[in-house]
PDB file of C-alpha atoms and ligand atoms in Angstrom:
ATOM      1  CA  MET A   1       0.106   0.217   0.219  1.00  0.00           C
ATOM      2  CA  THR A   2       1.784   3.537  -0.674  1.00  0.00           C
ATOM      3  CA  PHE A   3       1.138   6.599   1.106  1.00  0.00           C
ATOM      4  CA  ALA A   4       0.209  10.458   0.040  1.00  0.00           C
ATOM      5  CA  PRO A   5       3.531  12.375   1.101  1.00  0.00           C
ATOM      6  CA  ARG A   6       2.468  14.288   4.047  1.00  0.00           C
ATOM      7  CA  GLY A   7       2.458  18.135   2.606  1.00  0.00           C
ATOM      8  CA  PRO A   8       1.543  21.193   4.476  1.00  0.00           C
ATOM      9  CA  ALA A   9      -1.535  20.803   5.593  1.00  0.00           C
ATOM     10  CA  GLN A  10      -1.241  17.980   7.068  1.00  0.00           C
ATOM     11  CA  ARG A  11       2.117  19.170   8.673  1.00  0.00           C
ATOM     12  CA  PRO A  12       1.372  22.619  10.212  1.00  0.00           C
ATOM     13  CA  LEU A  13       3.363  23.026  12.473  1.00  0.00           C
ATOM     14  CA  THR A  14       6.578  21.867  10.672  1.00  0.00           C
ATOM     15  CA  GLY A  15       9.800  23.487  12.498  1.00  0.00           C
ATOM     16  CA  GLN A  16       8.114  24.547  15.432  1.00  0.00           C
ATOM     17  CA  VAL A  17       8.742  23.179  19.125  1.00  0.00           C
ATOM     18  CA  ALA A  18       6.505  22.805  21.163  1.00  0.00           C
ATOM     19  CA  LEU A  19       6.698  22.205  25.135  1.00  0.00           C
ATOM     20  CA  ILE A  20       4.197  19.800  26.675  1.00  0.00           C
ATOM     21  CA  THR A  21       3.400  19.220  30.282  1.00  0.00           C
ATOM     22  CA  GLY A  22       2.145  15.726  32.118  1.00  0.00           C
ATOM     23  CA  ALA A  23       2.333  13.965  27.967  1.00  0.00           C
ATOM     24  CA  SER A  24       3.717  10.363  29.498  1.00  0.00           C
ATOM     25  CA  ARG A  25      -0.849   9.465  29.390  1.00  0.00           C
ATOM     26  CA  GLY A  26      -4.241  10.827  28.774  1.00  0.00           C
ATOM     27  CA  ILE A  27      -4.712  14.370  27.623  1.00  0.00           C
ATOM     28  CA  GLY A  28      -1.033  15.518  27.592  1.00  0.00           C
ATOM     29  CA  ARG A  29      -0.023  12.243  25.131  1.00  0.00           C
ATOM     30  CA  ALA A  30      -2.950  13.175  22.913  1.00  0.00           C
ATOM     31  CA  ILE A  31      -1.773  16.476  22.561  1.00  0.00           C
ATOM     32  CA  ALA A  32       1.598  15.683  22.044  1.00  0.00           C
ATOM     33  CA  ASP A  33       0.988  12.549  18.993  1.00  0.00           C
ATOM     34  CA  THR A  34      -0.891  14.882  17.520  1.00  0.00           C
ATOM     35  CA  LEU A  35       1.144  17.862  18.012  1.00  0.00           C
ATOM     36  CA  ALA A  36       3.565  15.824  16.400  1.00  0.00           C
ATOM     37  CA  CYS A  37       2.004  14.201  13.625  1.00  0.00           C
ATOM     38  CA  ALA A  38       1.633  17.891  12.430  1.00  0.00           C
ATOM     39  CA  GLY A  39       5.206  18.450  12.357  1.00  0.00           C
ATOM     40  CA  ALA A  40       6.201  19.743  15.649  1.00  0.00           C
ATOM     41  CA  SER A  41       9.031  19.038  17.224  1.00  0.00           C
ATOM     42  CA  LEU A  42       8.578  18.601  20.823  1.00  0.00           C
ATOM     43  CA  LEU A  43       9.000  19.279  25.045  1.00  0.00           C
ATOM     44  CA  LEU A  44       8.189  16.483  26.844  1.00  0.00           C
ATOM     45  CA  ALA A  45       7.398  16.555  31.040  1.00  0.00           C
ATOM     46  CA  ALA A  46       6.714  14.193  32.581  1.00  0.00           C
ATOM     47  CA  ARG A  47       7.821  12.832  36.801  1.00  0.00           C
ATOM     48  CA  ASP A  48       7.491   9.260  35.823  1.00  0.00           C
ATOM     49  CA  ALA A  49      10.817   8.997  34.069  1.00  0.00           C
ATOM     50  CA  GLU A  50      10.373   5.461  32.579  1.00  0.00           C
ATOM     51  CA  ARG A  51       6.684   6.237  30.703  1.00  0.00           C
ATOM     52  CA  LEU A  52       7.342   9.141  29.986  1.00  0.00           C
ATOM     53  CA  ALA A  53      10.941   7.769  28.118  1.00  0.00           C
ATOM     54  CA  ARG A  54       9.006   4.849  26.416  1.00  0.00           C
ATOM     55  CA  PHE A  55       6.575   7.248  25.268  1.00  0.00           C
ATOM     56  CA  ALA A  56       9.567   9.658  23.816  1.00  0.00           C
ATOM     57  CA  ALA A  57      11.266   5.958  21.947  1.00  0.00           C
ATOM     58  CA  SER A  58       7.776   5.237  20.137  1.00  0.00           C
ATOM     59  CA  LEU A  59       7.387   8.770  19.234  1.00  0.00           C
ATOM     60  CA  ARG A  60      10.589   8.444  18.394  1.00  0.00           C
ATOM     61  CA  THR A  61      10.621   5.432  16.580  1.00  0.00           C
ATOM     62  CA  GLU A  62       7.472   6.882  14.295  1.00  0.00           C
ATOM     63  CA  GLY A  63      10.170   9.618  12.897  1.00  0.00           C
ATOM     64  CA  HIS A  64       9.429  12.410  15.236  1.00  0.00           C
ATOM     65  CA  ALA A  65      11.916  14.574  16.994  1.00  0.00           C
ATOM     66  CA  VAL A  66      11.534  14.594  20.544  1.00  0.00           C
ATOM     67  CA  TRP A  67      13.272  15.704  23.984  1.00  0.00           C
ATOM     68  CA  HIS A  68      12.050  14.825  27.260  1.00  0.00           C
ATOM     69  CA  HIS A  69      13.130  15.204  30.609  1.00  0.00           C
ATOM     70  CA  PRO A  70      11.057  14.240  33.850  1.00  0.00           C
ATOM     71  CA  LEU A  71       9.936  16.661  35.702  1.00  0.00           C
ATOM     72  CA  ASP A  72       7.356  17.817  38.747  1.00  0.00           C
ATOM     73  CA  VAL A  73       5.712  21.029  37.660  1.00  0.00           C
ATOM     74  CA  ALA A  74       5.648  22.170  41.201  1.00  0.00           C
ATOM     75  CA  ASP A  75       9.650  22.589  41.586  1.00  0.00           C
ATOM     76  CA  GLU A  76      10.999  26.036  40.549  1.00  0.00           C
ATOM     77  CA  GLU A  77      14.765  24.957  39.829  1.00  0.00           C
ATOM     78  CA  SER A  78      13.319  21.680  37.668  1.00  0.00           C
ATOM     79  CA  VAL A  79      11.384  23.837  35.904  1.00  0.00           C
ATOM     80  CA  ARG A  80      14.157  26.215  35.211  1.00  0.00           C
ATOM     81  CA  ASP A  81      16.293  23.534  33.736  1.00  0.00           C
ATOM     82  CA  PHE A  82      14.145  22.388  31.663  1.00  0.00           C
ATOM     83  CA  VAL A  83      13.159  24.917  30.128  1.00  0.00           C
ATOM     84  CA  ARG A  84      16.643  26.712  29.802  1.00  0.00           C
ATOM     85  CA  LYS A  85      17.586  23.167  28.411  1.00  0.00           C
ATOM     86  CA  GLY A  86      15.107  22.220  26.207  1.00  0.00           C
ATOM     87  CA  VAL A  87      14.719  24.806  24.218  1.00  0.00           C
ATOM     88  CA  ALA A  88      18.394  24.886  23.911  1.00  0.00           C
ATOM     89  CA  HIS A  89      18.102  21.430  22.533  1.00  0.00           C
ATOM     90  CA  PHE A  90      15.828  23.128  19.245  1.00  0.00           C
ATOM     91  CA  GLY A  91      16.918  26.293  19.418  1.00  0.00           C
ATOM     92  CA  ARG A  92      13.576  28.131  19.880  1.00  0.00           C
ATOM     93  CA  LEU A  93       9.951  27.553  20.984  1.00  0.00           C
ATOM     94  CA  ASN A  94       6.811  28.131  19.590  1.00  0.00           C
ATOM     95  CA  MET A  95       4.193  26.992  21.860  1.00  0.00           C
ATOM     96  CA  LEU A  96       3.251  26.028  25.465  1.00  0.00           C
ATOM     97  CA  VAL A  97       0.497  23.493  26.892  1.00  0.00           C
ATOM     98  CA  ASN A  98       0.074  23.650  30.061  1.00  0.00           C
ATOM     99  CA  ASN A  99      -1.689  20.194  30.733  1.00  0.00           C
ATOM    100  CA  ALA A 100      -0.060  18.574  33.997  1.00  0.00           C
ATOM    101  CA  GLY A 101      -2.750  18.493  36.326  1.00  0.00           C
ATOM    102  CA  ILE A 102      -3.632  16.339  39.653  1.00  0.00           C
ATOM    103  CA  GLY A 103      -7.490  15.991  41.227  1.00  0.00           C
ATOM    104  CA  CYS A 104      -8.043  15.687  45.045  1.00  0.00           C
ATOM    105  CA  PHE A 105     -11.584  14.665  45.412  1.00  0.00           C
ATOM    106  CA  GLY A 106     -13.729  14.636  49.041  1.00  0.00           C
ATOM    107  CA  PRO A 107     -15.443  16.902  51.101  1.00  0.00           C
ATOM    108  CA  LEU A 108     -14.182  20.003  51.863  1.00  0.00           C
ATOM    109  CA  THR A 109     -13.728  18.759  55.723  1.00  0.00           C
ATOM    110  CA  ASP A 110     -11.905  15.927  55.088  1.00  0.00           C
ATOM    111  CA  LEU A 111      -9.139  17.641  53.330  1.00  0.00           C
ATOM    112  CA  SER A 112      -5.786  17.818  54.872  1.00  0.00           C
ATOM    113  CA  SER A 113      -3.835  21.516  54.148  1.00  0.00           C
ATOM    114  CA  GLU A 114      -1.302  19.248  52.266  1.00  0.00           C
ATOM    115  CA  GLN A 115      -3.743  17.989  49.927  1.00  0.00           C
ATOM    116  CA  TRP A 116      -5.093  21.542  49.550  1.00  0.00           C
ATOM    117  CA  ASP A 117      -1.531  23.193  49.536  1.00  0.00           C
ATOM    118  CA  ARG A 118       0.056  20.098  46.364  1.00  0.00           C
ATOM    119  CA  VAL A 119      -2.961  20.369  44.445  1.00  0.00           C
ATOM    120  CA  MET A 120      -2.154  24.268  44.197  1.00  0.00           C
ATOM    121  CA  ALA A 121       1.309  23.593  43.334  1.00  0.00           C
ATOM    122  CA  VAL A 122       1.000  21.617  40.273  1.00  0.00           C
ATOM    123  CA  ASN A 123      -2.280  23.097  39.133  1.00  0.00           C
ATOM    124  CA  VAL A 124      -1.460  26.612  39.644  1.00  0.00           C
ATOM    125  CA  ARG A 125       1.831  26.943  40.839  1.00  0.00           C
ATOM    126  CA  GLY A 126       3.323  24.875  37.922  1.00  0.00           C
ATOM    127  CA  PRO A 127       1.274  26.809  34.455  1.00  0.00           C
ATOM    128  CA  PHE A 128       2.352  30.130  36.672  1.00  0.00           C
ATOM    129  CA  LEU A 129       6.716  28.648  36.888  1.00  0.00           C
ATOM    130  CA  LEU A 130       6.314  27.493  33.076  1.00  0.00           C
ATOM    131  CA  CYS A 131       4.405  30.451  31.649  1.00  0.00           C
ATOM    132  CA  ARG A 132       6.852  32.734  33.394  1.00  0.00           C
ATOM    133  CA  GLU A 133      10.190  30.885  31.735  1.00  0.00           C
ATOM    134  CA  CYS A 134       8.769  29.855  28.805  1.00  0.00           C
ATOM    135  CA  ILE A 135       7.256  34.069  27.757  1.00  0.00           C
ATOM    136  CA  PRO A 136      10.840  35.499  26.742  1.00  0.00           C
ATOM    137  CA  HIS A 137      11.412  32.726  24.660  1.00  0.00           C
ATOM    138  CA  LEU A 138       8.256  32.855  22.912  1.00  0.00           C
ATOM    139  CA  ARG A 139       8.131  36.414  22.637  1.00  0.00           C
ATOM    140  CA  LYS A 140      11.367  35.967  19.552  1.00  0.00           C
ATOM    141  CA  GLN A 141       8.472  33.934  18.004  1.00  0.00           C
ATOM    142  CA  ARG A 142       5.360  35.458  16.200  1.00  0.00           C
ATOM    143  CA  PRO A 143       2.911  34.346  16.708  1.00  0.00           C
ATOM    144  CA  SER A 144       3.525  32.338  19.534  1.00  0.00           C
ATOM    145  CA  PHE A 145       1.014  29.750  21.983  1.00  0.00           C
ATOM    146  CA  ILE A 146       0.049  29.168  25.450  1.00  0.00           C
ATOM    147  CA  VAL A 147      -2.613  26.511  25.867  1.00  0.00           C
ATOM    148  CA  ASN A 148      -4.208  26.097  29.624  1.00  0.00           C
ATOM    149  CA  ILE A 149      -5.947  23.150  30.259  1.00  0.00           C
ATOM    150  CA  ALA A 150      -8.366  23.978  32.911  1.00  0.00           C
ATOM    151  CA  SER A 151     -11.176  22.035  33.375  1.00  0.00           C
ATOM    152  CA  VAL A 152     -15.143  22.914  33.187  1.00  0.00           C
ATOM    153  CA  VAL A 153     -14.530  22.993  37.348  1.00  0.00           C
ATOM    154  CA  ALA A 154     -12.503  26.605  36.370  1.00  0.00           C
ATOM    155  CA  VAL A 155     -16.159  27.839  35.462  1.00  0.00           C
ATOM    156  CA  LYS A 156     -18.832  25.847  37.663  1.00  0.00           C
ATOM    157  CA  GLY A 157     -18.652  24.657  40.941  1.00  0.00           C
ATOM    158  CA  TYR A 158     -19.238  20.714  42.216  1.00  0.00           C
ATOM    159  CA  PRO A 159     -19.545  19.096  45.513  1.00  0.00           C
ATOM    160  CA  ASN A 160     -16.679  16.985  46.382  1.00  0.00           C
ATOM    161  CA  GLN A 161     -14.556  18.990  44.478  1.00  0.00           C
ATOM    162  CA  SER A 162     -13.247  22.396  46.037  1.00  0.00           C
ATOM    163  CA  ALA A 163      -9.828  22.099  45.610  1.00  0.00           C
ATOM    164  CA  TYR A 164      -9.495  20.825  42.655  1.00  0.00           C
ATOM    165  CA  GLY A 165     -11.878  23.526  41.474  1.00  0.00           C
ATOM    166  CA  ALA A 166     -10.630  26.491  43.173  1.00  0.00           C
ATOM    167  CA  SER A 167      -6.878  25.984  41.354  1.00  0.00           C
ATOM    168  CA  LYS A 168      -8.606  25.521  37.776  1.00  0.00           C
ATOM    169  CA  HIS A 169     -10.468  28.699  38.839  1.00  0.00           C
ATOM    170  CA  ALA A 170      -7.060  30.038  40.055  1.00  0.00           C
ATOM    171  CA  LEU A 171      -5.821  28.894  36.495  1.00  0.00           C
ATOM    172  CA  LEU A 172      -8.389  30.271  34.220  1.00  0.00           C
ATOM    173  CA  GLY A 173      -7.608  33.490  35.990  1.00  0.00           C
ATOM    174  CA  MET A 174      -4.062  33.939  35.858  1.00  0.00           C
ATOM    175  CA  SER A 175      -4.532  33.011  31.895  1.00  0.00           C
ATOM    176  CA  LYS A 176      -6.995  35.952  31.609  1.00  0.00           C
ATOM    177  CA  ALA A 177      -4.749  38.205  33.075  1.00  0.00           C
ATOM    178  CA  LEU A 178      -1.889  36.630  30.902  1.00  0.00           C
ATOM    179  CA  ALA A 179      -3.205  36.992  27.807  1.00  0.00           C
ATOM    180  CA  LYS A 180      -4.088  40.629  27.853  1.00  0.00           C
ATOM    181  CA  GLU A 181      -0.407  40.979  29.339  1.00  0.00           C
ATOM    182  CA  VAL A 182       1.201  39.182  26.392  1.00  0.00           C
ATOM    183  CA  HIS A 183      -1.321  39.918  23.833  1.00  0.00           C
ATOM    184  CA  ALA A 184       0.998  42.843  22.330  1.00  0.00           C
ATOM    185  CA  ASP A 185       4.318  40.161  22.293  1.00  0.00           C
ATOM    186  CA  GLY A 186       1.999  38.764  19.585  1.00  0.00           C
ATOM    187  CA  ILE A 187       1.734  35.300  22.481  1.00  0.00           C
ATOM    188  CA  ARG A 188      -1.759  34.050  22.412  1.00  0.00           C
ATOM    189  CA  VAL A 189      -2.894  32.429  25.467  1.00  0.00           C
ATOM    190  CA  HIS A 190      -6.710  29.924  25.073  1.00  0.00           C
ATOM    191  CA  VAL A 191      -7.515  27.749  28.111  1.00  0.00           C
ATOM    192  CA  LEU A 192      -9.620  24.917  27.845  1.00  0.00           C
ATOM    193  CA  CYS A 193     -12.335  23.539  30.061  1.00  0.00           C
ATOM    194  CA  PRO A 194     -13.427  20.491  29.013  1.00  0.00           C
ATOM    195  CA  GLY A 195     -16.031  18.120  31.066  1.00  0.00           C
ATOM    196  CA  GLY A 196     -15.064  14.350  31.885  1.00  0.00           C
ATOM    197  CA  VAL A 197     -12.609  12.832  29.572  1.00  0.00           C
ATOM    198  CA  ASP A 198     -11.975   9.414  29.407  1.00  0.00           C
ATOM    199  CA  THR A 199      -8.431   8.936  31.163  1.00  0.00           C
ATOM    200  CA  ASP A 200      -7.050   8.129  34.881  1.00  0.00           C
ATOM    201  CA  MET A 201      -7.671  11.148  36.606  1.00  0.00           C
ATOM    202  CA  ALA A 202     -11.700  10.386  35.108  1.00  0.00           C
ATOM    203  CA  THR A 203     -11.546   7.456  36.202  1.00  0.00           C
ATOM    204  CA  GLN A 204      -9.930   8.061  39.826  1.00  0.00           C
ATOM    205  CA  ALA A 205     -12.815  10.889  40.219  1.00  0.00           C
ATOM    206  CA  ARG A 206     -15.812   9.274  38.918  1.00  0.00           C
ATOM    207  CA  PRO A 207     -15.664   6.015  38.198  1.00  0.00           C
ATOM    208  CA  ASP A 208     -19.815   5.580  38.182  1.00  0.00           C
ATOM    209  CA  LEU A 209     -19.817   7.286  35.129  1.00  0.00           C
ATOM    210  CA  GLU A 210     -19.748   4.951  31.749  1.00  0.00           C
ATOM    211  CA  ARG A 211     -16.522   5.587  29.510  1.00  0.00           C
ATOM    212  CA  THR A 212     -18.629   6.473  26.300  1.00  0.00           C
ATOM    213  CA  ASP A 213     -20.001   9.445  28.534  1.00  0.00           C
ATOM    214  CA  LEU A 214     -16.823  10.999  28.484  1.00  0.00           C
ATOM    215  CA  ILE A 215     -14.579  12.805  26.011  1.00  0.00           C
ATOM    216  CA  GLN A 216     -12.297  11.167  23.879  1.00  0.00           C
ATOM    217  CA  THR A 217      -8.571  12.814  24.922  1.00  0.00           C
ATOM    218  CA  GLN A 218      -8.480  12.931  20.841  1.00  0.00           C
ATOM    219  CA  GLU A 219     -11.195  15.021  21.422  1.00  0.00           C
ATOM    220  CA  ILE A 220      -9.045  17.907  22.913  1.00  0.00           C
ATOM    221  CA  ALA A 221      -5.852  16.901  20.863  1.00  0.00           C
ATOM    222  CA  ASP A 222      -8.071  17.816  17.999  1.00  0.00           C
ATOM    223  CA  ALA A 223      -9.084  21.184  19.687  1.00  0.00           C
ATOM    224  CA  VAL A 224      -5.326  22.241  20.399  1.00  0.00           C
ATOM    225  CA  ARG A 225      -3.660  21.357  17.352  1.00  0.00           C
ATOM    226  CA  TYR A 226      -6.950  23.836  15.744  1.00  0.00           C
ATOM    227  CA  LEU A 227      -5.888  26.393  18.320  1.00  0.00           C
ATOM    228  CA  VAL A 228      -1.748  26.961  17.866  1.00  0.00           C
ATOM    229  CA  THR A 229      -2.452  26.645  14.125  1.00  0.00           C
ATOM    230  CA  ARG A 230      -4.604  29.369  13.464  1.00  0.00           C
ATOM    231  CA  ARG A 231      -2.339  32.483  13.343  1.00  0.00           C
ATOM    232  CA  GLY A 232      -6.269  34.473  13.431  1.00  0.00           C
ATOM    233  CA  VAL A 233      -7.540  33.326  16.489  1.00  0.00           C
ATOM    234  CA  ALA A 234      -6.810  36.683  18.584  1.00  0.00           C
ATOM    235  CA  VAL A 235      -7.722  35.334  22.134  1.00  0.00           C
ATOM    236  CA  ILE A 236     -10.430  32.858  23.304  1.00  0.00           C
ATOM    237  CA  ASP A 237     -10.434  33.449  27.281  1.00  0.00           C
ATOM    238  CA  GLU A 238     -12.181  30.218  27.349  1.00  0.00           C
ATOM    239  CA  LEU A 239     -13.176  27.172  24.770  1.00  0.00           C
ATOM    240  CA  HIS A 240     -16.149  24.686  27.008  1.00  0.00           C
ATOM    241  CA  LEU A 241     -15.724  21.207  25.298  1.00  0.00           C
ATOM    242  CA  HIS A 242     -18.595  18.966  26.026  1.00  0.00           C
ATOM    243  CA  ARG A 243     -20.336  15.740  24.151  1.00  0.00           C
ATOM    244  CA  GLN A 244     -23.417  17.097  22.673  1.00  0.00           C
ATOM    245  CA  SER A 245     -25.650  14.354  24.823  1.00  0.00           C
ATOM    246  CA  SER A 246     -23.604  15.647  27.347  1.00  0.00           C
ATOM    247  CA  PRO A 247     -25.118  14.744  30.717  1.00  0.00           C
ATOM    248  CA  PRO A 248     -26.014  17.599  33.790  1.00  0.00           C
ATOM    249  CA  TRP A 249     -22.493  16.507  35.624  1.00  0.00           C
ATOM    250  CA  ALA A 250     -21.198  17.844  32.286  1.00  0.00           C
TER     251      ALA A 250
HETATM  252  N1  NAP B   1      -9.648  13.620  32.675  1.00  0.00           N
HETATM  253  C1  NAP B   1     -10.545  14.505  32.962  1.00  0.00           C
HETATM  254  O1  NAP B   1     -11.811  14.250  33.214  1.00  0.00           O
HETATM  255  C2  NAP B   1     -10.681  15.517  33.164  1.00  0.00           C
HETATM  256  C3  NAP B   1     -11.539  17.554  32.588  1.00  0.00           C
HETATM  257  C4  NAP B   1     -10.800  18.494  32.338  1.00  0.00           C
HETATM  258  C5  NAP B   1      -9.321  18.900  32.678  1.00  0.00           C
HETATM  259  N2  NAP B   1      -8.957  17.817  32.447  1.00  0.00           N
HETATM  260  C6  NAP B   1      -7.046  18.528  32.887  1.00  0.00           C
HETATM  261  O2  NAP B   1      -6.513  17.613  31.729  1.00  0.00           O
HETATM  262  C7  NAP B   1      -5.269  17.639  32.302  1.00  0.00           C
HETATM  263  C8  NAP B   1      -4.886  16.296  32.084  1.00  0.00           C
HETATM  264  O3  NAP B   1      -5.811  15.692  32.824  1.00  0.00           O
HETATM  265  P1  NAP B   1      -5.589  14.049  32.537  1.00  0.00           P
HETATM  266  O4  NAP B   1      -7.199  13.119  33.084  1.00  0.00           O
HETATM  267  O5  NAP B   1      -5.041  13.341  31.008  1.00  0.00           O
HETATM  268  O6  NAP B   1      -5.087  13.684  33.807  1.00  0.00           O
HETATM  269  P2  NAP B   1      -4.174  11.428  33.919  1.00  0.00           P
HETATM  270  O7  NAP B   1      -4.809  11.339  33.354  1.00  0.00           O
HETATM  271  O8  NAP B   1      -4.017  11.705  35.646  1.00  0.00           O
HETATM  272  O9  NAP B   1      -2.740  12.718  33.209  1.00  0.00           O
HETATM  273  C9  NAP B   1      -1.851  13.625  34.005  1.00  0.00           C
HETATM  274  C10 NAP B   1      -0.419  13.605  33.491  1.00  0.00           C
HETATM  275  O10 NAP B   1       0.291  14.648  34.109  1.00  0.00           O
HETATM  276  C11 NAP B   1       1.199  14.510  34.886  1.00  0.00           C
HETATM  277  N3  NAP B   1       1.587  14.960  35.898  1.00  0.00           N
HETATM  278  C12 NAP B   1       1.109  14.703  37.058  1.00  0.00           C
HETATM  279  N4  NAP B   1       1.179  15.839  38.206  1.00  0.00           N
HETATM  280  C13 NAP B   1       2.312  15.993  37.297  1.00  0.00           C
HETATM  281  C14 NAP B   1       3.593  17.554  37.733  1.00  0.00           C
HETATM  282  N5  NAP B   1       3.723  18.017  39.361  1.00  0.00           N
HETATM  283  N6  NAP B   1       4.602  17.385  37.179  1.00  0.00           N
HETATM  284  C15 NAP B   1       4.620  17.272  35.752  1.00  0.00           C
HETATM  285  N7  NAP B   1       3.672  15.951  35.469  1.00  0.00           N
HETATM  286  C16 NAP B   1       2.425  15.314  36.217  1.00  0.00           C
HETATM  287  C17 NAP B   1       1.231  13.001  35.124  1.00  0.00           C
HETATM  288  O11 NAP B   1       2.341  12.389  34.739  1.00  0.00           O
HETATM  289  P3  NAP B   1       2.646  12.338  36.237  1.00  0.00           P
HETATM  290  O12 NAP B   1       2.112  10.893  36.684  1.00  0.00           O
HETATM  291  O13 NAP B   1       4.379  10.909  35.794  1.00  0.00           O
HETATM  292  O14 NAP B   1       3.766  13.150  36.961  1.00  0.00           O
HETATM  293  C18 NAP B   1       0.408  12.452  33.538  1.00  0.00           C
HETATM  294  O15 NAP B   1       0.806  12.533  32.253  1.00  0.00           O
HETATM  295  C19 NAP B   1      -5.356  17.829  34.083  1.00  0.00           C
HETATM  296  O16 NAP B   1      -4.813  19.551  34.012  1.00  0.00           O
HETATM  297  C20 NAP B   1      -6.474  18.165  33.998  1.00  0.00           C
HETATM  298  O17 NAP B   1      -6.996  18.575  35.402  1.00  0.00           O
HETATM  299  C21 NAP B   1      -8.705  16.363  33.203  1.00  0.00           C
END
């Protein structure tokens, strides 16, 4: 069987470099795969070094350019080091996808302050650190992109999700302010607010849900691809993604 060569229309991100956090599984893995197929070179981060290395190796086998390193996005020195080494590897940075995030579920009265601090550290401090370190590099490309993966909980309240919801409200608020701060520099800041997506996190948070009711990771990845390949899209403060037949919780 012969395949048609992948031309510029299929590979619009050729020559561009994307940094994706939480890239080893779930939504981040689908985003990485999709941006690689669109031609981007990848800087990939997650904490589990082995799982990340396995995924990076599988992408390289398919001919994609990938640099990876284990990273806890909440750790300031590690983020600084990751961005410095990653950008040096490919020589530039065109887009940052802040996808890494953790859940924290249960009644507020049962939460420990350590649980609260950890979800804030990963879901808010992490994207803040990544944005701060990447923006000087993104300013050198026009346009360039930041895509922050928030959640429907960034705009709605759900029982047993106070810490997680607070963290995603904070991420949305930070993103809205940042979008205006860096607009003149040609950096476009987008926020995705998906409902339930079929990943480990959704299984952990809502084991009662039918997987067929959940959004597929590829649908989120397609939305990211859309945003970073549209030079004309100015700023979408919030892009809400739900299945057409959304149940009431979505
Ligand atoms: N699934 C949903 O229903 C849903 C809906 C809306 C929004 N979201 C958001 O989408 C994002 C991805 O969620 P997911 O469902 O794909 O989750 P997931 O399946 O649990 O995957 C999370 C990814 O983030 C990485 N990660 C976790 N903590 C990290 C840290 N401190 N530093 C670096 N990497 C870290 C994980 O790898 P390691 O464990 O190896 O670090 C993994 O690669 C999150 O921000 C989540 O809040 C999810």
